[in-house]
PDB file of C-alpha atoms and ligand atoms in Angstrom:
ATOM      1  CA  MET P   1      93.854  73.501  65.544  1.00  0.00           C
ATOM      2  CA  LYS P   2      95.169  70.926  63.417  1.00  0.00           C
ATOM      3  CA  HIS P   3      99.481  70.534  64.265  1.00  0.00           C
ATOM      4  CA  LEU P   4     101.397  71.826  67.159  1.00  0.00           C
ATOM      5  CA  LEU P   5     104.228  73.491  65.902  1.00  0.00           C
ATOM      6  CA  GLU P   6     105.077  76.626  68.071  1.00  0.00           C
ATOM      7  CA  ILE P   7     103.470  77.788  71.140  1.00  0.00           C
ATOM      8  CA  SER P   8     103.624  81.477  69.786  1.00  0.00           C
ATOM      9  CA  LEU P   9     100.163  80.109  67.091  1.00  0.00           C
ATOM     10  CA  LEU P  10      98.633  79.892  69.832  1.00  0.00           C
ATOM     11  CA  THR P  11      96.332  82.364  72.639  1.00  0.00           C
ATOM     12  CA  PRO P  12      96.750  82.285  76.192  1.00  0.00           C
ATOM     13  CA  ASN P  13      92.804  80.728  75.419  1.00  0.00           C
ATOM     14  CA  ASP P  14      94.421  78.315  73.550  1.00  0.00           C
ATOM     15  CA  ILE P  15      96.993  77.372  75.917  1.00  0.00           C
ATOM     16  CA  GLN P  16      94.951  77.989  78.954  1.00  0.00           C
ATOM     17  CA  SER P  17      92.789  75.073  77.410  1.00  0.00           C
ATOM     18  CA  ILE P  18      95.029  72.828  76.982  1.00  0.00           C
ATOM     19  CA  LEU P  19      96.560  72.907  80.486  1.00  0.00           C
ATOM     20  CA  LYS P  20      92.523  72.453  81.546  1.00  0.00           C
ATOM     21  CA  ARG P  21      91.801  69.736  79.709  1.00  0.00           C
ATOM     22  CA  ALA P  22      95.557  67.726  80.687  1.00  0.00           C
ATOM     23  CA  ALA P  23      94.556  68.664  84.749  1.00  0.00           C
ATOM     24  CA  ASP P  24      91.301  66.463  84.103  1.00  0.00           C
ATOM     25  CA  PHE P  25      92.741  63.946  82.273  1.00  0.00           C
ATOM     26  CA  LYS P  26      94.859  63.729  85.469  1.00  0.00           C
ATOM     27  CA  ALA P  27      91.764  64.476  88.302  1.00  0.00           C
ATOM     28  CA  ASN P  28      89.634  61.687  86.166  1.00  0.00           C
ATOM     29  CA  THR P  29      90.299  58.329  84.201  1.00  0.00           C
ATOM     30  CA  LEU P  30      87.983  58.385  82.152  1.00  0.00           C
ATOM     31  CA  TYR P  31      89.610  59.090  78.763  1.00  0.00           C
ATOM     32  CA  PRO P  32      87.667  59.277  74.467  1.00  0.00           C
ATOM     33  CA  ARG P  33      89.140  56.455  72.558  1.00  0.00           C
ATOM     34  CA  TYR P  34      90.243  57.440  69.378  1.00  0.00           C
ATOM     35  CA  THR P  35      90.406  53.982  67.414  1.00  0.00           C
ATOM     36  CA  ASP P  36      90.583  54.764  64.421  1.00  0.00           C
ATOM     37  CA  ASN P  37      93.440  57.017  64.393  1.00  0.00           C
ATOM     38  CA  VAL P  38      97.191  56.071  63.682  1.00  0.00           C
ATOM     39  CA  MET P  39      99.833  58.486  65.263  1.00  0.00           C
ATOM     40  CA  ALA P  40     103.375  57.946  64.207  1.00  0.00           C
ATOM     41  CA  ASN P  41     106.401  59.007  66.196  1.00  0.00           C
ATOM     42  CA  LEU P  42     109.374  60.111  63.839  1.00  0.00           C
ATOM     43  CA  PHE P  43     111.988  60.472  66.274  1.00  0.00           C
ATOM     44  CA  TYR P  44     115.617  61.901  64.539  1.00  0.00           C
ATOM     45  CA  GLU P  45     117.410  63.110  66.769  1.00  0.00           C
ATOM     46  CA  ASN P  46     117.263  60.487  70.157  1.00  0.00           C
ATOM     47  CA  SER P  47     114.686  60.728  73.027  1.00  0.00           C
ATOM     48  CA  THR P  48     113.750  58.452  75.339  1.00  0.00           C
ATOM     49  CA  ARG P  49     111.011  60.633  77.480  1.00  0.00           C
ATOM     50  CA  THR P  50     109.542  62.401  74.979  1.00  0.00           C
ATOM     51  CA  ARG P  51     108.807  59.428  73.128  1.00  0.00           C
ATOM     52  CA  VAL P  52     108.203  57.916  75.077  1.00  0.00           C
ATOM     53  CA  SER P  53     105.860  60.655  76.651  1.00  0.00           C
ATOM     54  CA  PHE P  54     104.124  61.213  73.094  1.00  0.00           C
ATOM     55  CA  GLU P  55     103.105  56.944  72.937  1.00  0.00           C
ATOM     56  CA  LEU P  56     101.721  56.355  76.040  1.00  0.00           C
ATOM     57  CA  ALA P  57      99.821  60.084  76.001  1.00  0.00           C
ATOM     58  CA  ALA P  58      98.177  57.713  72.567  1.00  0.00           C
ATOM     59  CA  LYS P  59      97.840  54.219  74.233  1.00  0.00           C
ATOM     60  CA  ARG P  60      96.000  56.255  76.564  1.00  0.00           C
ATOM     61  CA  LEU P  61      92.966  57.448  74.595  1.00  0.00           C
ATOM     62  CA  GLY P  62      92.597  54.648  72.315  1.00  0.00           C
ATOM     63  CA  LEU P  63      95.339  55.206  69.488  1.00  0.00           C
ATOM     64  CA  THR P  64      97.816  52.872  67.361  1.00  0.00           C
ATOM     65  CA  VAL P  65     100.999  53.804  67.421  1.00  0.00           C
ATOM     66  CA  ILE P  66     103.542  53.174  65.313  1.00  0.00           C
ATOM     67  CA  ASN P  67     107.425  53.857  66.548  1.00  0.00           C
ATOM     68  CA  MET P  68     109.611  54.482  63.659  1.00  0.00           C
ATOM     69  CA  ASP P  69     113.154  52.843  63.562  1.00  0.00           C
ATOM     70  CA  LEU P  70     114.653  55.930  62.000  1.00  0.00           C
ATOM     71  CA  GLN P  71     118.474  53.901  61.895  1.00  0.00           C
ATOM     72  CA  ASN P  72     117.597  52.179  59.597  1.00  0.00           C
ATOM     73  CA  SER P  73     115.307  54.430  57.889  1.00  0.00           C
ATOM     74  CA  SER P  74     114.647  55.877  54.226  1.00  0.00           C
ATOM     75  CA  GLU P  75     115.919  59.385  55.291  1.00  0.00           C
ATOM     76  CA  ALA P  76     119.450  57.318  55.468  1.00  0.00           C
ATOM     77  CA  LYS P  77     118.587  56.064  52.521  1.00  0.00           C
ATOM     78  CA  GLY P  78     117.728  59.693  50.626  1.00  0.00           C
ATOM     79  CA  GLU P  79     114.067  59.829  50.787  1.00  0.00           C
ATOM     80  CA  ILE P  80     113.271  63.082  51.634  1.00  0.00           C
ATOM     81  CA  ILE P  81     111.144  63.117  55.092  1.00  0.00           C
ATOM     82  CA  GLU P  82     108.372  64.653  52.920  1.00  0.00           C
ATOM     83  CA  ASP P  83     108.073  61.581  51.109  1.00  0.00           C
ATOM     84  CA  THR P  84     108.422  58.850  54.171  1.00  0.00           C
ATOM     85  CA  LEU P  85     105.165  61.090  55.401  1.00  0.00           C
ATOM     86  CA  GLN P  86     103.363  60.501  52.367  1.00  0.00           C
ATOM     87  CA  THR P  87     103.962  56.992  52.604  1.00  0.00           C
ATOM     88  CA  LEU P  88     102.565  56.595  56.105  1.00  0.00           C
ATOM     89  CA  ARG P  89      99.845  58.426  54.465  1.00  0.00           C
ATOM     90  CA  ALA P  90      99.266  56.388  52.382  1.00  0.00           C
ATOM     91  CA  MET P  91      99.178  53.525  55.271  1.00  0.00           C
ATOM     92  CA  GLY P  92      95.968  55.259  56.594  1.00  0.00           C
ATOM     93  CA  ILE P  93      98.652  57.390  59.495  1.00  0.00           C
ATOM     94  CA  ASP P  94      97.709  60.631  59.973  1.00  0.00           C
ATOM     95  CA  LEU P  95      99.364  62.090  62.706  1.00  0.00           C
ATOM     96  CA  PHE P  96     102.875  62.600  63.146  1.00  0.00           C
ATOM     97  CA  VAL P  97     105.236  63.782  65.919  1.00  0.00           C
ATOM     98  CA  ILE P  98     108.492  64.775  64.387  1.00  0.00           C
ATOM     99  CA  ARG P  99     111.592  65.866  65.850  1.00  0.00           C
ATOM    100  CA  HIS P 100     114.308  66.733  64.117  1.00  0.00           C
ATOM    101  CA  ARG P 101     117.728  69.183  63.972  1.00  0.00           C
ATOM    102  CA  GLN P 102     116.938  70.957  61.519  1.00  0.00           C
ATOM    103  CA  GLU P 103     114.885  73.967  62.594  1.00  0.00           C
ATOM    104  CA  GLY P 104     111.154  74.304  61.572  1.00  0.00           C
ATOM    105  CA  ILE P 105     111.293  71.319  59.411  1.00  0.00           C
ATOM    106  CA  GLN P 106     107.460  70.018  61.049  1.00  0.00           C
ATOM    107  CA  ALA P 107     105.903  74.055  59.635  1.00  0.00           C
ATOM    108  CA  GLN P 108     107.621  73.444  56.011  1.00  0.00           C
ATOM    109  CA  ILE P 109     106.306  70.229  56.266  1.00  0.00           C
ATOM    110  CA  ALA P 110     102.534  71.129  57.714  1.00  0.00           C
ATOM    111  CA  LYS P 111     102.402  73.968  54.605  1.00  0.00           C
ATOM    112  CA  HIS P 112     103.213  71.255  52.272  1.00  0.00           C
ATOM    113  CA  LEU P 113     101.018  67.947  53.455  1.00  0.00           C
ATOM    114  CA  GLY P 114      98.760  70.257  56.521  1.00  0.00           C
ATOM    115  CA  GLU P 115      95.112  69.760  55.023  1.00  0.00           C
ATOM    116  CA  GLN P 116      95.697  65.350  55.557  1.00  0.00           C
ATOM    117  CA  VAL P 117      97.797  65.317  58.403  1.00  0.00           C
ATOM    118  CA  ASN P 118      98.233  66.521  62.369  1.00  0.00           C
ATOM    119  CA  ILE P 119     101.815  67.407  62.809  1.00  0.00           C
ATOM    120  CA  ILE P 120     103.045  67.710  65.716  1.00  0.00           C
ATOM    121  CA  ASN P 121     107.046  69.432  66.655  1.00  0.00           C
ATOM    122  CA  ALA P 122     108.677  67.244  69.339  1.00  0.00           C
ATOM    123  CA  GLY P 123     112.048  69.558  69.230  1.00  0.00           C
ATOM    124  CA  ASP P 124     113.136  71.059  66.012  1.00  0.00           C
ATOM    125  CA  GLY P 125     116.379  71.558  66.658  1.00  0.00           C
ATOM    126  CA  THR P 126     117.145  74.587  68.805  1.00  0.00           C
ATOM    127  CA  HIS P 127     113.846  76.718  67.937  1.00  0.00           C
ATOM    128  CA  ALA P 128     111.301  75.242  69.997  1.00  0.00           C
ATOM    129  CA  HIS P 129     109.753  72.361  71.824  1.00  0.00           C
ATOM    130  CA  PRO P 130     106.645  73.141  72.458  1.00  0.00           C
ATOM    131  CA  SER P 131     104.931  70.225  74.575  1.00  0.00           C
ATOM    132  CA  GLN P 132     107.499  70.949  76.766  1.00  0.00           C
ATOM    133  CA  ALA P 133     106.417  74.549  76.608  1.00  0.00           C
ATOM    134  CA  LEU P 134     102.905  73.407  78.214  1.00  0.00           C
ATOM    135  CA  LEU P 135     104.636  70.630  80.980  1.00  0.00           C
ATOM    136  CA  ASP P 136     106.009  72.800  82.558  1.00  0.00           C
ATOM    137  CA  MET P 137     103.509  75.327  82.736  1.00  0.00           C
ATOM    138  CA  MET P 138     101.437  72.916  83.816  1.00  0.00           C
ATOM    139  CA  THR P 139     103.711  72.104  86.707  1.00  0.00           C
ATOM    140  CA  ILE P 140     104.429  75.634  87.783  1.00  0.00           C
ATOM    141  CA  LEU P 141     100.662  76.377  87.962  1.00  0.00           C
ATOM    142  CA  GLU P 142     100.382  73.007  90.001  1.00  0.00           C
ATOM    143  CA  ASN P 143     103.004  74.800  92.516  1.00  0.00           C
ATOM    144  CA  LYS P 144     102.421  78.575  91.996  1.00  0.00           C
ATOM    145  CA  PRO P 145      99.268  79.096  90.742  1.00  0.00           C
ATOM    146  CA  ASP P 146      99.321  83.298  90.844  1.00  0.00           C
ATOM    147  CA  LEU P 147     101.800  83.989  87.538  1.00  0.00           C
ATOM    148  CA  SER P 148     101.112  87.642  88.313  1.00  0.00           C
ATOM    149  CA  SER P 149     103.539  87.863  90.746  1.00  0.00           C
ATOM    150  CA  LEU P 150     106.716  84.278  89.369  1.00  0.00           C
ATOM    151  CA  LYS P 151     109.531  85.005  89.203  1.00  0.00           C
ATOM    152  CA  ILE P 152     110.880  81.989  87.423  1.00  0.00           C
ATOM    153  CA  ALA P 153     114.386  81.137  87.697  1.00  0.00           C
ATOM    154  CA  LEU P 154     115.968  79.494  84.012  1.00  0.00           C
ATOM    155  CA  VAL P 155     119.752  78.698  84.240  1.00  0.00           C
ATOM    156  CA  GLY P 156     121.512  77.286  81.553  1.00  0.00           C
ATOM    157  CA  ASN P 157     122.605  77.198  77.443  1.00  0.00           C
ATOM    158  CA  ILE P 158     119.606  79.537  76.901  1.00  0.00           C
ATOM    159  CA  ARG P 159     121.103  80.530  73.146  1.00  0.00           C
ATOM    160  CA  HIS P 160     120.838  76.841  72.054  1.00  0.00           C
ATOM    161  CA  SER P 161     118.173  76.103  73.739  1.00  0.00           C
ATOM    162  CA  ARG P 162     114.459  74.950  72.135  1.00  0.00           C
ATOM    163  CA  VAL P 163     112.919  74.006  75.893  1.00  0.00           C
ATOM    164  CA  ALA P 164     114.268  78.117  76.970  1.00  0.00           C
ATOM    165  CA  ASN P 165     112.566  79.609  73.602  1.00  0.00           C
ATOM    166  CA  SER P 166     109.091  77.905  74.533  1.00  0.00           C
ATOM    167  CA  LEU P 167     108.848  78.884  77.885  1.00  0.00           C
ATOM    168  CA  GLN P 168     109.991  82.621  77.301  1.00  0.00           C
ATOM    169  CA  VAL P 169     107.148  82.147  74.608  1.00  0.00           C
ATOM    170  CA  ILE P 170     104.405  80.757  76.964  1.00  0.00           C
ATOM    171  CA  ALA P 171     105.225  82.825  79.923  1.00  0.00           C
ATOM    172  CA  GLN P 172     104.734  86.306  77.895  1.00  0.00           C
ATOM    173  CA  ALA P 173     101.996  84.739  76.630  1.00  0.00           C
ATOM    174  CA  LEU P 174     100.229  83.731  80.635  1.00  0.00           C
ATOM    175  CA  GLY P 175     101.929  87.243  81.958  1.00  0.00           C
ATOM    176  CA  VAL P 176     104.379  85.970  84.148  1.00  0.00           C
ATOM    177  CA  ALA P 177     105.708  88.559  86.022  1.00  0.00           C
ATOM    178  CA  GLU P 178     109.644  88.043  85.980  1.00  0.00           C
ATOM    179  CA  LEU P 179     111.795  85.710  83.671  1.00  0.00           C
ATOM    180  CA  ARG P 180     115.459  85.622  84.224  1.00  0.00           C
ATOM    181  CA  LEU P 181     117.458  83.810  81.591  1.00  0.00           C
ATOM    182  CA  ILE P 182     120.953  83.037  83.822  1.00  0.00           C
ATOM    183  CA  ALA P 183     123.969  82.162  81.579  1.00  0.00           C
ATOM    184  CA  PRO P 184     127.655  83.057  81.183  1.00  0.00           C
ATOM    185  CA  LYS P 185     128.501  85.541  77.784  1.00  0.00           C
ATOM    186  CA  THR P 186     128.322  82.965  75.682  1.00  0.00           C
ATOM    187  CA  TRP P 187     125.355  81.250  76.553  1.00  0.00           C
ATOM    188  CA  GLN P 188     123.429  83.818  76.475  1.00  0.00           C
ATOM    189  CA  PRO P 189     120.343  84.672  74.060  1.00  0.00           C
ATOM    190  CA  GLU P 190     121.273  86.001  71.010  1.00  0.00           C
ATOM    191  CA  LYS P 191     117.613  87.357  70.259  1.00  0.00           C
ATOM    192  CA  LEU P 192     115.647  87.854  73.163  1.00  0.00           C
ATOM    193  CA  ILE P 193     111.638  87.160  73.451  1.00  0.00           C
ATOM    194  CA  TYR P 194     111.235  87.458  77.260  1.00  0.00           C
ATOM    195  CA  GLY P 195     113.049  87.891  80.446  1.00  0.00           C
ATOM    196  CA  GLN P 196     115.902  89.785  81.738  1.00  0.00           C
ATOM    197  CA  VAL P 197     119.320  88.013  81.175  1.00  0.00           C
ATOM    198  CA  THR P 198     122.147  88.109  83.872  1.00  0.00           C
ATOM    199  CA  ASP P 199     125.638  86.312  83.626  1.00  0.00           C
ATOM    200  CA  SER P 200     125.173  86.292  87.276  1.00  0.00           C
ATOM    201  CA  LEU P 201     123.442  82.840  89.233  1.00  0.00           C
ATOM    202  CA  LYS P 202     123.031  84.301  92.917  1.00  0.00           C
ATOM    203  CA  GLU P 203     121.595  87.976  91.010  1.00  0.00           C
ATOM    204  CA  GLY P 204     118.468  85.955  89.061  1.00  0.00           C
ATOM    205  CA  LEU P 205     118.166  83.157  91.813  1.00  0.00           C
ATOM    206  CA  PHE P 206     116.972  85.974  94.505  1.00  0.00           C
ATOM    207  CA  ASP P 207     114.153  85.196  95.603  1.00  0.00           C
ATOM    208  CA  ALA P 208     112.689  83.561  92.626  1.00  0.00           C
ATOM    209  CA  ASP P 209     110.106  80.953  93.429  1.00  0.00           C
ATOM    210  CA  VAL P 210     110.707  78.988  90.149  1.00  0.00           C
ATOM    211  CA  VAL P 211     114.050  77.610  89.290  1.00  0.00           C
ATOM    212  CA  ILE P 212     114.248  75.698  85.804  1.00  0.00           C
ATOM    213  CA  ALA P 213     117.636  74.170  85.335  1.00  0.00           C
ATOM    214  CA  LEU P 214     118.471  73.023  81.917  1.00  0.00           C
ATOM    215  CA  ARG P 215     120.967  70.267  80.420  1.00  0.00           C
ATOM    216  CA  VAL P 216     124.191  71.035  79.632  1.00  0.00           C
ATOM    217  CA  GLN P 217     123.738  69.283  76.044  1.00  0.00           C
ATOM    218  CA  LYS P 218     127.497  68.058  75.148  1.00  0.00           C
ATOM    219  CA  GLU P 219     125.934  66.602  72.263  1.00  0.00           C
ATOM    220  CA  ARG P 220     125.184  69.144  70.615  1.00  0.00           C
ATOM    221  CA  LEU P 221     127.125  72.330  71.356  1.00  0.00           C
ATOM    222  CA  GLU P 222     129.687  73.322  68.321  1.00  0.00           C
ATOM    223  CA  GLU P 223     133.342  73.450  69.810  1.00  0.00           C
ATOM    224  CA  SER P 224     133.071  77.857  69.913  1.00  0.00           C
ATOM    225  CA  ALA P 225     129.826  77.264  72.224  1.00  0.00           C
ATOM    226  CA  ARG P 226     131.553  74.592  74.328  1.00  0.00           C
ATOM    227  CA  ILE P 227     133.073  76.301  77.965  1.00  0.00           C
ATOM    228  CA  ASP P 228     134.813  74.889  80.865  1.00  0.00           C
ATOM    229  CA  LEU P 229     132.299  72.010  82.679  1.00  0.00           C
ATOM    230  CA  SER P 230     134.343  72.287  86.224  1.00  0.00           C
ATOM    231  CA  GLN P 231     133.901  76.107  86.046  1.00  0.00           C
ATOM    232  CA  TYR P 232     130.444  76.460  84.927  1.00  0.00           C
ATOM    233  CA  ARG P 233     129.181  73.474  87.645  1.00  0.00           C
ATOM    234  CA  GLN P 234     131.138  76.035  90.128  1.00  0.00           C
ATOM    235  CA  GLU P 235     129.506  78.929  89.127  1.00  0.00           C
ATOM    236  CA  TYR P 236     126.149  77.584  87.906  1.00  0.00           C
ATOM    237  CA  ALA P 237     125.548  74.683  89.506  1.00  0.00           C
ATOM    238  CA  ILE P 238     121.815  73.878  91.408  1.00  0.00           C
ATOM    239  CA  THR P 239     123.590  72.797  94.187  1.00  0.00           C
ATOM    240  CA  GLU P 240     122.057  73.009  97.880  1.00  0.00           C
ATOM    241  CA  ALA P 241     123.525  75.928  98.559  1.00  0.00           C
ATOM    242  CA  SER P 242     123.002  78.235  95.587  1.00  0.00           C
ATOM    243  CA  LEU P 243     118.989  77.659  95.961  1.00  0.00           C
ATOM    244  CA  LYS P 244     119.044  79.204  99.008  1.00  0.00           C
ATOM    245  CA  TYR P 245     119.463  82.362  97.054  1.00  0.00           C
ATOM    246  CA  ALA P 246     116.301  80.956  96.004  1.00  0.00           C
ATOM    247  CA  LYS P 247     112.528  81.611  97.983  1.00  0.00           C
ATOM    248  CA  PRO P 248     113.174  79.314 100.797  1.00  0.00           C
ATOM    249  CA  ASP P 249     109.514  77.155  99.511  1.00  0.00           C
ATOM    250  CA  ALA P 250     110.759  77.731  95.552  1.00  0.00           C
ATOM    251  CA  ILE P 251     111.014  74.885  93.319  1.00  0.00           C
ATOM    252  CA  VAL P 252     113.072  73.155  90.803  1.00  0.00           C
ATOM    253  CA  MET P 253     112.014  71.741  87.445  1.00  0.00           C
ATOM    254  CA  HIS P 254     114.130  70.240  84.668  1.00  0.00           C
ATOM    255  CA  PRO P 255     113.730  68.834  81.347  1.00  0.00           C
ATOM    256  CA  GLY P 256     115.483  66.075  81.639  1.00  0.00           C
ATOM    257  CA  PRO P 257     117.882  64.194  81.063  1.00  0.00           C
ATOM    258  CA  ILE P 258     119.538  65.460  83.823  1.00  0.00           C
ATOM    259  CA  ASN P 259     123.707  65.231  84.536  1.00  0.00           C
ATOM    260  CA  ARG P 260     123.874  65.030  87.946  1.00  0.00           C
ATOM    261  CA  GLY P 261     126.750  66.786  89.550  1.00  0.00           C
ATOM    262  CA  ILE P 262     126.719  68.899  86.482  1.00  0.00           C
ATOM    263  CA  GLU P 263     123.938  71.400  86.073  1.00  0.00           C
ATOM    264  CA  ILE P 264     122.095  69.975  89.015  1.00  0.00           C
ATOM    265  CA  ASP P 265     123.124  68.295  92.787  1.00  0.00           C
ATOM    266  CA  SER P 266     121.345  64.752  93.141  1.00  0.00           C
ATOM    267  CA  ALA P 267     120.837  66.722  96.938  1.00  0.00           C
ATOM    268  CA  VAL P 268     118.489  69.302  94.812  1.00  0.00           C
ATOM    269  CA  ALA P 269     117.314  66.952  92.516  1.00  0.00           C
ATOM    270  CA  ASP P 270     115.835  64.187  94.257  1.00  0.00           C
ATOM    271  CA  GLY P 271     114.822  66.625  97.335  1.00  0.00           C
ATOM    272  CA  PRO P 272     111.701  68.032  98.813  1.00  0.00           C
ATOM    273  CA  GLN P 273     112.034  71.271  96.532  1.00  0.00           C
ATOM    274  CA  SER P 274     112.104  69.725  93.136  1.00  0.00           C
ATOM    275  CA  ARG P 275     109.172  68.623  90.902  1.00  0.00           C
ATOM    276  CA  ILE P 276     111.282  67.338  88.215  1.00  0.00           C
ATOM    277  CA  LEU P 277     109.554  63.661  88.317  1.00  0.00           C
ATOM    278  CA  ASP P 278     105.990  65.778  88.139  1.00  0.00           C
ATOM    279  CA  GLN P 279     107.187  67.492  84.905  1.00  0.00           C
ATOM    280  CA  VAL P 280     107.438  63.941  83.650  1.00  0.00           C
ATOM    281  CA  THR P 281     104.198  63.041  84.568  1.00  0.00           C
ATOM    282  CA  ASN P 282     102.175  66.018  83.578  1.00  0.00           C
ATOM    283  CA  GLY P 283     103.430  65.565  80.347  1.00  0.00           C
ATOM    284  CA  VAL P 284     101.126  62.007  79.125  1.00  0.00           C
ATOM    285  CA  PHE P 285      98.514  64.284  80.616  1.00  0.00           C
ATOM    286  CA  VAL P 286      99.867  67.399  78.162  1.00  0.00           C
ATOM    287  CA  ARG P 287     100.301  65.493  75.420  1.00  0.00           C
ATOM    288  CA  MET P 288      96.467  64.027  75.454  1.00  0.00           C
ATOM    289  CA  ALA P 289      95.324  67.373  75.242  1.00  0.00           C
ATOM    290  CA  ILE P 290      97.401  68.071  72.132  1.00  0.00           C
ATOM    291  CA  LEU P 291      96.298  64.893  70.730  1.00  0.00           C
ATOM    292  CA  GLU P 292      92.794  65.238  71.288  1.00  0.00           C
ATOM    293  CA  LEU P 293      92.333  68.944  70.628  1.00  0.00           C
ATOM    294  CA  LEU P 294      94.182  68.424  67.142  1.00  0.00           C
ATOM    295  CA  LEU P 295      91.689  65.070  66.364  1.00  0.00           C
ATOM    296  CA  ASN P 296      89.093  66.934  67.126  1.00  0.00           C
ATOM    297  CA  SER P 297      89.975  69.608  64.529  1.00  0.00           C
ATOM    298  CA  LYS P 298      89.157  67.251  61.703  1.00  0.00           C
TER     299      LYS P 298
HETATM  300  C1  NCD A   1     115.145  68.538  75.978  1.00  0.00           C
HETATM  301  C2  NCD A   1     115.258  68.732  74.719  1.00  0.00           C
HETATM  302  O1  NCD A   1     115.355  67.221  73.821  1.00  0.00           O
HETATM  303  O2  NCD A   1     114.865  69.266  73.499  1.00  0.00           O
HETATM  304  N1  NCD A   1     114.770  67.563  76.511  1.00  0.00           N
HETATM  305  C3  NCD A   1     113.286  66.522  76.897  1.00  0.00           C
HETATM  306  O3  NCD A   1     112.491  67.190  75.588  1.00  0.00           O
HETATM  307  N2  NCD A   1     113.047  66.456  77.770  1.00  0.00           N
HETATM  308  C4  NCD A   1     116.350  69.019  76.803  1.00  0.00           C
HETATM  309  C5  NCD A   1     117.542  68.568  76.213  1.00  0.00           C
HETATM  310  O4  NCD A   1     117.592  67.755  75.794  1.00  0.00           O
HETATM  311  O5  NCD A   1     117.946  68.876  77.126  1.00  0.00           O
END
């Protein structure tokens, strides 16, 4: 596999082998070293955890990492992203982790420059965020290994969430029994990939094994998609009270960064059912497995 663009381009076998390799990395601290390779982080949208996670994953595998300063970048000077990549490629960089608000841009670059480089999609607009789906699945499997009887509830702005899209694809590929997508009408998906949609938190959380809250992305919402946050909180927040609708041993997840007191309360985010920090930990191992897979495909 030369690129990681979206989960739908992976077979269930590919997914399983990435997850298995990530679990191996977590259990074993003896890692292979790819000291000849150079990875560049190109984050055209703000990010802390995903960028740092890819950087750490690469460093654990011995790669050299370049973090591009995109605030002062050539894109700001009008250079197209392909030219930036070709310039970096000429300096010997062969692996690019790209986050961009334009949907499909990583796939477009992979099509143009694909033979020469490895491309990883670290988030493209509202479309896809494959490494997030893989780390979410790794965290779910650590806690709830039987997907064929699992009920996952995902709450938030499903319509504008690349996390929600990639999760639907991976849940379908791995045969998750039930995926409930819970959102007010304006945030319900235009195109459903997998699962059932409801606007009732109570109904969606009923008997769930896994509860995932999405961040309310104030900075990404268009005027038409804005809703009253205090009303959202009242109807959809994961609080100690609302979490009672789910199974007593349900786990709680969130891709981060969290808005405490909006989509999730601190008592839940920091409580015994939370696996939010495990997701962060697992993210590094999943990204190591992704990097290794791409580097070995040369
Ligand atoms: C997500 C993202 O950027 O898509 N966060 C992340 O990668 N950790 C979710 C979000 O920003 O809400």
